[in-house]
Amino acid sequence: MAKNETILRFEDVDFNYGHNKPILEEVNFSVRSGSKITIMGQNGAGKSTIFGLITEDHEPEDGNINIVKGNSIAIARQVIPRDELELTVMEFFEKCFDEKVYDIEPKINKILEVVNLNAPHDRIVGSFSGGQQARLLLASALIQDPDLLLLDEPTNNLDKEGIAHLTDFLINYKKTVIVISHEADFLNAFTDGVLYLDVRTRKVEQYKGNYFNVVEDIKARVEKENRKNSRLSKTIQEKKDKANFFANKGGQMRILARRMRDAAAEMEESKVDVRQEDKPIRSFRIPAQKELPGVVLKIDSYKSIIDHKPTEKKCDVGIRKNQHLLLVGPNGIGKSTLLEAIVDGTAKGVKISDSTNIGYYRQDFSTLNFDDSVYKCLLSAMDIPNEQEMRSVAAGFLLGGDVMNTKVGAVSEGQKGLISFAKLILQKPGLLILDEPTNHINFRHLPVIAEALDKYEGAMVMVSHVPDFVEKIRIDETLDLGK
């Protein structure tokens, strides 16, 4: 397809989840062949829904979605579906195609090299780390060589090397790419346009330019619209004050007062409908368990995964109350595996003090019951259920009444992350275990989360591949599993 020809067009598209939850209303935009587009918007606004409409996993309530005939589409999903975790690498890639692909092994080897992953074809997908699974998801889309590549949070779980590898690939990719991500620097490296999905108006605004330029354009427009509304509000109030004054005079003055009230009402209607720019979550603190011993967590040994084999290593790490430990190492070294084993109590060489309440933020959110409503999920996290307190905490994470009765499995991945943080507050843990707590989270929320973790007064162990986030948090000790 010739560059700059339109490959995708949304025309007055509406979409609802159920009967009472509109997501998109009269959405219009177009994407040209060869362009690199970012979708922006608040957690839960419907960014992944747009991908679902493009891939025909969803059907619009109204409007048209036009994709140029003959153009192939592939999507790199956010997470590997649970029913695919027991597949081998070979079976996982075979599932990417509708028809059997003969001599697929060389294709798999080539695409694994592109994503910089050493993955034996007979290895079970679920045995890979979160970062390695992220590379598998990306490879599953790339192996299809699509005309339109859809990437949903592709940097989640990727280490610095993995993100650099992906960035270089996208810069040199000749076909069309649409990306959902909250990594500003990553997006700015290749973006030439932005689709902004407003969570309040449920419409999409289209901008040209790189990511940072578009963010500045949006900011300038909002400031301009706010200034206009401020001037209108001042004039409206003056007319209302005069109308009240003349209304008390009686006679013809009352007619004049009525006209002035009508004029004020017309001016109210002419106010610009200003976007409520992505709101950051409220500042919060995670209360620590009150009674904690001297050493909350002791690590004498751990296992690293080297050449796909566990290797035991010795160490001497003790984490006390108000101390924070950072685990580092490349994707696949065993960081998430160690965290899971600590929580399960199966990690040899690791001891947690008795009666310690553990709060676990898991990168795949599998600690949440996806069949529970958000309401039940949060309320059940409390020792003594208190609906008023729970709703107050939830509201701070932008989890209002519109999502309370929604099943956890039906909300966006970003909202699952916010639910997980709200749950930690209600749990009041003594030991906080955090596995990639920035995954799927809107970048506007990250400074607030970092501040809360920095001030956490219990014992904390964290894994994160986002340097800017880690730098904002007090780290007392670092354990490198790769050494």
CSV table of N, CA, C and O in Angstrom, one decimal, residues 339-417:
chain,number,residue,atom,x,y,z
A,339,LEU,N,10.1,-13.4,44.3
A,339,LEU,CA,9.1,-12.7,45.1
A,339,LEU,C,7.9,-13.7,45.3
A,339,LEU,O,7.3,-13.7,46.4
A,340,GLU,N,7.5,-14.4,44.3
A,340,GLU,CA,6.4,-15.3,44.5
A,340,GLU,C,6.7,-16.4,45.5
A,340,GLU,O,5.8,-16.7,46.3
A,341,ALA,N,7.9,-16.9,45.5
A,341,ALA,CA,8.3,-17.9,46.5
A,341,ALA,C,8.3,-17.4,47.9
A,341,ALA,O,8.0,-18.0,48.9
A,342,ILE,N,8.7,-16.1,48.0
A,342,ILE,CA,8.7,-15.4,49.4
A,342,ILE,C,7.3,-15.4,49.9
A,342,ILE,O,7.0,-15.7,51.0
A,343,VAL,N,6.4,-14.9,49.1
A,343,VAL,CA,5.0,-14.8,49.5
A,343,VAL,C,4.4,-16.2,49.8
A,343,VAL,O,3.7,-16.3,50.8
A,344,ASP,N,4.7,-17.2,49.0
A,344,ASP,CA,4.2,-18.6,49.2
A,344,ASP,C,4.8,-19.3,50.4
A,344,ASP,O,4.3,-20.3,50.8
A,345,GLY,N,5.9,-18.8,50.8
A,345,GLY,CA,6.7,-19.4,51.9
A,345,GLY,C,7.5,-20.6,51.4
A,345,GLY,O,7.9,-21.5,52.2
A,346,THR,N,7.7,-20.7,50.1
A,346,THR,CA,8.5,-21.9,49.6
A,346,THR,C,9.9,-21.5,49.2
A,346,THR,O,10.6,-22.4,48.7
A,347,ALA,N,10.4,-20.3,49.5
A,347,ALA,CA,11.7,-19.9,49.1
A,347,ALA,C,12.7,-20.4,50.1
A,347,ALA,O,12.7,-19.9,51.3
A,348,LYS,N,13.5,-21.3,49.8
A,348,LYS,CA,14.6,-21.8,50.7
A,348,LYS,C,15.6,-20.7,50.9
A,348,LYS,O,16.0,-20.0,50.0
A,349,GLY,N,16.0,-20.6,52.1
A,349,GLY,CA,17.0,-19.6,52.4
A,349,GLY,C,16.4,-18.2,52.7
A,349,GLY,O,17.1,-17.2,52.9
A,350,VAL,N,15.0,-18.2,52.8
A,350,VAL,CA,14.3,-17.0,53.1
A,350,VAL,C,13.4,-17.2,54.3
A,350,VAL,O,12.7,-18.2,54.4
A,351,LYS,N,13.4,-16.3,55.3
A,351,LYS,CA,12.5,-16.4,56.4
A,351,LYS,C,11.8,-15.1,56.7
A,351,LYS,O,12.4,-14.0,56.7
A,352,ILE,N,10.5,-15.2,56.9
A,352,ILE,CA,9.7,-14.0,57.2
A,352,ILE,C,9.3,-14.2,58.7
A,352,ILE,O,8.9,-15.2,59.1
A,353,SER,N,9.3,-13.1,59.5
A,353,SER,CA,9.0,-13.1,60.9
A,353,SER,C,7.5,-13.5,61.0
A,353,SER,O,6.7,-13.3,60.2
A,354,ASP,N,7.3,-14.2,62.1
A,354,ASP,CA,5.9,-14.7,62.4
A,354,ASP,C,4.9,-13.6,62.5
A,354,ASP,O,5.3,-12.5,62.9
A,355,SER,N,3.7,-13.9,62.1
A,355,SER,CA,2.6,-12.9,62.2
A,355,SER,C,2.7,-11.7,61.3
A,355,SER,O,2.0,-10.7,61.5
A,356,THR,N,3.6,-11.7,60.3
A,356,THR,CA,3.8,-10.6,59.4
A,356,THR,C,2.7,-10.6,58.4
A,356,THR,O,2.5,-11.6,57.7
A,357,ASN,N,2.0,-9.5,58.2
A,357,ASN,CA,0.9,-9.4,57.2
A,357,ASN,C,1.6,-9.0,55.9
A,357,ASN,O,2.2,-7.9,55.8
A,358,ILE,N,1.5,-9.8,54.8
A,358,ILE,CA,2.1,-9.5,53.5
A,358,ILE,C,1.1,-8.9,52.6
A,358,ILE,O,0.1,-9.4,52.3
A,359,GLY,N,1.6,-7.8,52.0
A,359,GLY,CA,0.8,-7.2,50.9
A,359,GLY,C,1.6,-7.4,49.6
A,359,GLY,O,2.7,-7.1,49.5
A,360,TYR,N,0.9,-8.0,48.6
A,360,TYR,CA,1.6,-8.5,47.4
A,360,TYR,C,1.0,-7.8,46.2
A,360,TYR,O,-0.2,-8.1,45.8
A,361,TYR,N,1.8,-7.0,45.5
A,361,TYR,CA,1.4,-6.4,44.2
A,361,TYR,C,2.0,-7.2,43.1
A,361,TYR,O,3.2,-7.2,42.9
A,362,ARG,N,1.2,-8.0,42.4
A,362,ARG,CA,1.8,-9.0,41.4
A,362,ARG,C,1.5,-8.4,40.1
A,362,ARG,O,0.5,-7.8,39.8
A,363,GLN,N,2.5,-8.5,39.2
A,363,GLN,CA,2.5,-7.8,37.9
A,363,GLN,C,1.4,-8.3,37.0
A,363,GLN,O,0.9,-7.5,36.2
A,364,ASP,N,0.9,-9.5,37.2
A,364,ASP,CA,-0.2,-10.0,36.3
A,364,ASP,C,-1.6,-9.9,37.0
A,364,ASP,O,-2.6,-10.4,36.5
A,365,PHE,N,-1.6,-9.3,38.2
A,365,PHE,CA,-2.8,-9.1,39.0
A,365,PHE,C,-3.5,-10.4,39.3
A,365,PHE,O,-4.7,-10.3,39.6
A,366,SER,N,-2.8,-11.5,39.3
A,366,SER,CA,-3.5,-12.8,39.6
A,366,SER,C,-3.9,-12.9,41.1
A,366,SER,O,-4.5,-13.9,41.5
A,367,THR,N,-3.4,-12.0,41.9
A,367,THR,CA,-3.9,-12.0,43.3
A,367,THR,C,-5.3,-11.4,43.5
A,367,THR,O,-5.9,-11.6,44.5
A,368,LEU,N,-5.8,-10.8,42.4
A,368,LEU,CA,-7.2,-10.3,42.4
A,368,LEU,C,-8.1,-11.4,41.9
A,368,LEU,O,-7.7,-12.1,41.0
A,369,ASN,N,-9.3,-11.5,42.5
A,369,ASN,CA,-10.3,-12.5,41.9
A,369,ASN,C,-11.1,-11.8,40.8
A,369,ASN,O,-11.8,-10.9,41.1
A,370,PHE,N,-10.8,-12.2,39.6
A,370,PHE,CA,-11.4,-11.5,38.4
A,370,PHE,C,-12.9,-11.6,38.4
A,370,PHE,O,-13.6,-10.9,37.7
A,371,ASP,N,-13.5,-12.6,39.1
A,371,ASP,CA,-14.9,-12.8,39.1
A,371,ASP,C,-15.6,-12.0,40.1
A,371,ASP,O,-16.9,-11.8,40.1
A,372,ASP,N,-14.9,-11.4,41.1
A,372,ASP,CA,-15.5,-10.5,42.1
A,372,ASP,C,-15.8,-9.1,41.5
A,372,ASP,O,-15.1,-8.7,40.6
A,373,SER,N,-16.8,-8.5,42.0
A,373,SER,CA,-16.9,-7.0,41.7
A,373,SER,C,-15.8,-6.3,42.4
A,373,SER,O,-15.2,-6.7,43.3
A,374,VAL,N,-15.5,-5.1,41.9
A,374,VAL,CA,-14.5,-4.2,42.5
A,374,VAL,C,-14.9,-3.9,43.9
A,374,VAL,O,-14.1,-3.9,44.8
A,375,TYR,N,-16.2,-3.7,44.2
A,375,TYR,CA,-16.7,-3.5,45.5
A,375,TYR,C,-16.4,-4.6,46.5
A,375,TYR,O,-15.8,-4.4,47.5
A,376,LYS,N,-16.6,-5.9,46.0
A,376,LYS,CA,-16.4,-7.0,46.9
A,376,LYS,C,-14.9,-7.2,47.1
A,376,LYS,O,-14.4,-7.6,48.2
A,377,CYS,N,-14.1,-7.0,46.0
A,377,CYS,CA,-12.7,-7.2,46.1
A,377,CYS,C,-12.0,-6.3,47.1
A,377,CYS,O,-11.2,-6.8,47.9
A,378,LEU,N,-12.4,-5.0,47.1
A,378,LEU,CA,-11.8,-4.1,48.1
A,378,LEU,C,-12.4,-4.3,49.5
A,378,LEU,O,-11.6,-4.2,50.5
A,379,LEU,N,-13.6,-4.5,49.6
A,379,LEU,CA,-14.2,-4.7,51.0
A,379,LEU,C,-13.6,-5.9,51.7
A,379,LEU,O,-13.4,-5.9,52.9
A,380,SER,N,-13.4,-7.0,50.9
A,380,SER,CA,-12.9,-8.2,51.5
A,380,SER,C,-11.4,-8.1,51.9
A,380,SER,O,-10.9,-9.0,52.6
A,381,ALA,N,-10.7,-7.0,51.5
A,381,ALA,CA,-9.4,-6.9,51.9
A,381,ALA,C,-9.2,-6.3,53.3
A,381,ALA,O,-8.1,-6.4,53.9
A,382,MET,N,-10.3,-5.9,53.9
A,382,MET,CA,-10.3,-5.3,55.2
A,382,MET,C,-10.5,-6.3,56.3
A,382,MET,O,-11.4,-7.2,56.2
A,383,ASP,N,-9.8,-6.2,57.4
A,383,ASP,CA,-10.0,-7.1,58.6
A,383,ASP,C,-11.4,-6.9,59.1
A,383,ASP,O,-12.2,-7.9,59.4
A,384,ILE,N,-11.8,-5.6,59.2
A,384,ILE,CA,-13.1,-5.3,59.7
A,384,ILE,C,-13.8,-4.4,58.6
A,384,ILE,O,-13.4,-3.3,58.4
A,385,PRO,N,-14.7,-5.0,57.8
A,385,PRO,CA,-15.3,-4.3,56.6
A,385,PRO,C,-15.9,-3.0,57.0
A,385,PRO,O,-16.7,-2.9,58.0
A,386,ASN,N,-15.5,-1.9,56.3
A,386,ASN,CA,-16.1,-0.6,56.6
A,386,ASN,C,-16.3,0.0,55.2
A,386,ASN,O,-15.3,0.5,54.5
A,387,GLU,N,-17.6,0.0,54.8
A,387,GLU,CA,-17.9,0.5,53.4
A,387,GLU,C,-17.5,1.9,53.2
A,387,GLU,O,-16.9,2.3,52.1
A,388,GLN,N,-17.7,2.8,54.2
A,388,GLN,CA,-17.4,4.2,54.0
A,388,GLN,C,-15.9,4.4,53.8
A,388,GLN,O,-15.5,5.2,52.9
A,389,GLU,N,-15.1,3.8,54.6
A,389,GLU,CA,-13.7,3.9,54.4
A,389,GLU,C,-13.2,3.3,53.1
A,389,GLU,O,-12.4,3.9,52.4
A,390,MET,N,-13.8,2.2,52.7
A,390,MET,CA,-13.4,1.6,51.5
A,390,MET,C,-13.7,2.5,50.3
A,390,MET,O,-12.9,2.6,49.4
A,391,ARG,N,-14.9,3.0,50.3
A,391,ARG,CA,-15.3,3.9,49.1
A,391,ARG,C,-14.4,5.2,49.1
A,391,ARG,O,-14.1,5.7,48.0
A,392,SER,N,-14.0,5.7,50.2
A,392,SER,CA,-13.2,6.9,50.3
A,392,SER,C,-11.8,6.5,49.7
A,392,SER,O,-11.2,7.3,48.9
A,393,VAL,N,-11.2,5.4,50.0
A,393,VAL,CA,-9.9,5.0,49.5
A,393,VAL,C,-10.1,4.8,48.0
A,393,VAL,O,-9.2,5.2,47.2
A,394,ALA,N,-11.1,4.1,47.5
A,394,ALA,CA,-11.3,3.8,46.1
A,394,ALA,C,-11.5,5.1,45.3
A,394,ALA,O,-10.9,5.2,44.2
A,395,ALA,N,-12.2,6.1,45.9
A,395,ALA,CA,-12.4,7.4,45.1
A,395,ALA,C,-11.0,8.0,44.9
A,395,ALA,O,-10.8,8.7,43.9
A,396,GLY,N,-10.1,7.9,45.8
A,396,GLY,CA,-8.8,8.5,45.7
A,396,GLY,C,-8.0,7.9,44.5
A,396,GLY,O,-7.1,8.5,43.9
A,397,PHE,N,-8.4,6.7,44.1
A,397,PHE,CA,-7.8,6.0,42.9
A,397,PHE,C,-8.7,6.1,41.7
A,397,PHE,O,-8.5,5.3,40.8
A,398,LEU,N,-9.6,7.0,41.7
A,398,LEU,CA,-10.5,7.3,40.6
A,398,LEU,C,-11.4,6.1,40.3
A,398,LEU,O,-11.8,5.8,39.2
A,399,LEU,N,-11.7,5.3,41.4
A,399,LEU,CA,-12.6,4.2,41.3
A,399,LEU,C,-13.9,4.5,41.9
A,399,LEU,O,-14.2,4.3,43.0
A,400,GLY,N,-14.7,5.2,41.1
A,400,GLY,CA,-16.0,5.7,41.6
A,400,GLY,C,-17.1,4.7,41.4
A,400,GLY,O,-16.9,3.5,41.1
A,401,GLY,N,-18.3,5.2,41.7
A,401,GLY,CA,-19.5,4.3,41.6
A,401,GLY,C,-19.7,3.6,40.3
A,401,GLY,O,-20.4,2.5,40.2
A,402,ASP,N,-19.2,4.2,39.2
A,402,ASP,CA,-19.4,3.6,37.9
A,402,ASP,C,-18.7,2.3,37.7
A,402,ASP,O,-19.0,1.6,36.8
A,403,VAL,N,-17.7,2.1,38.5
A,403,VAL,CA,-16.9,0.8,38.3
A,403,VAL,C,-17.1,-0.2,39.5
A,403,VAL,O,-16.7,-1.3,39.4
A,404,MET,N,-17.7,0.3,40.6
A,404,MET,CA,-17.8,-0.5,41.8
A,404,MET,C,-18.5,-1.9,41.6
A,404,MET,O,-18.1,-2.9,42.1
A,405,ASN,N,-19.5,-1.9,40.7
A,405,ASN,CA,-20.3,-3.1,40.5
A,405,ASN,C,-19.8,-3.9,39.3
A,405,ASN,O,-20.3,-4.9,38.9
A,406,THR,N,-18.7,-3.4,38.7
A,406,THR,CA,-18.1,-4.1,37.5
A,406,THR,C,-17.2,-5.2,38.0
A,406,THR,O,-16.5,-5.0,39.0
A,407,LYS,N,-17.1,-6.3,37.3
A,407,LYS,CA,-16.2,-7.4,37.7
A,407,LYS,C,-14.8,-6.9,37.5
A,407,LYS,O,-14.5,-6.2,36.5
A,408,VAL,N,-13.9,-7.3,38.3
A,408,VAL,CA,-12.5,-7.0,38.3
A,408,VAL,C,-11.9,-7.3,36.9
A,408,VAL,O,-11.1,-6.6,36.3
A,409,GLY,N,-12.3,-8.5,36.4
A,409,GLY,CA,-11.8,-9.0,35.1
A,409,GLY,C,-12.2,-8.1,33.9
A,409,GLY,O,-11.6,-8.2,32.9
A,410,ALA,N,-13.2,-7.3,34.1
A,410,ALA,CA,-13.8,-6.5,33.0
A,410,ALA,C,-13.2,-5.1,32.9
A,410,ALA,O,-13.4,-4.4,31.9
A,411,VAL,N,-12.5,-4.6,34.0
A,411,VAL,CA,-11.9,-3.3,34.0
A,411,VAL,C,-10.6,-3.3,33.2
A,411,VAL,O,-10.0,-4.4,33.0
A,412,SER,N,-10.0,-2.2,32.9
A,412,SER,CA,-8.8,-2.1,32.2
A,412,SER,C,-7.6,-2.6,33.1
A,412,SER,O,-7.7,-2.6,34.3
A,413,GLU,N,-6.5,-2.9,32.4
A,413,GLU,CA,-5.3,-3.3,33.2
A,413,GLU,C,-4.8,-2.2,34.1
A,413,GLU,O,-4.4,-2.5,35.2
A,414,GLY,N,-4.9,-0.9,33.6
A,414,GLY,CA,-4.5,0.2,34.5
A,414,GLY,C,-5.4,0.3,35.7
A,414,GLY,O,-4.9,0.6,36.8
A,415,GLN,N,-6.7,0.1,35.5
A,415,GLN,CA,-7.6,0.1,36.7
A,415,GLN,C,-7.3,-1.1,37.6
A,415,GLN,O,-7.5,-0.9,38.8
A,416,LYS,N,-6.9,-2.2,37.1
A,416,LYS,CA,-6.6,-3.3,38.0
A,416,LYS,C,-5.4,-2.9,38.9
A,416,LYS,O,-5.3,-3.3,40.0
A,417,GLY,N,-4.4,-2.2,38.3
A,417,GLY,CA,-3.3,-1.7,39.1
A,417,GLY,C,-3.7,-0.8,40.2
A,417,GLY,O,-3.3,-0.9,41.3
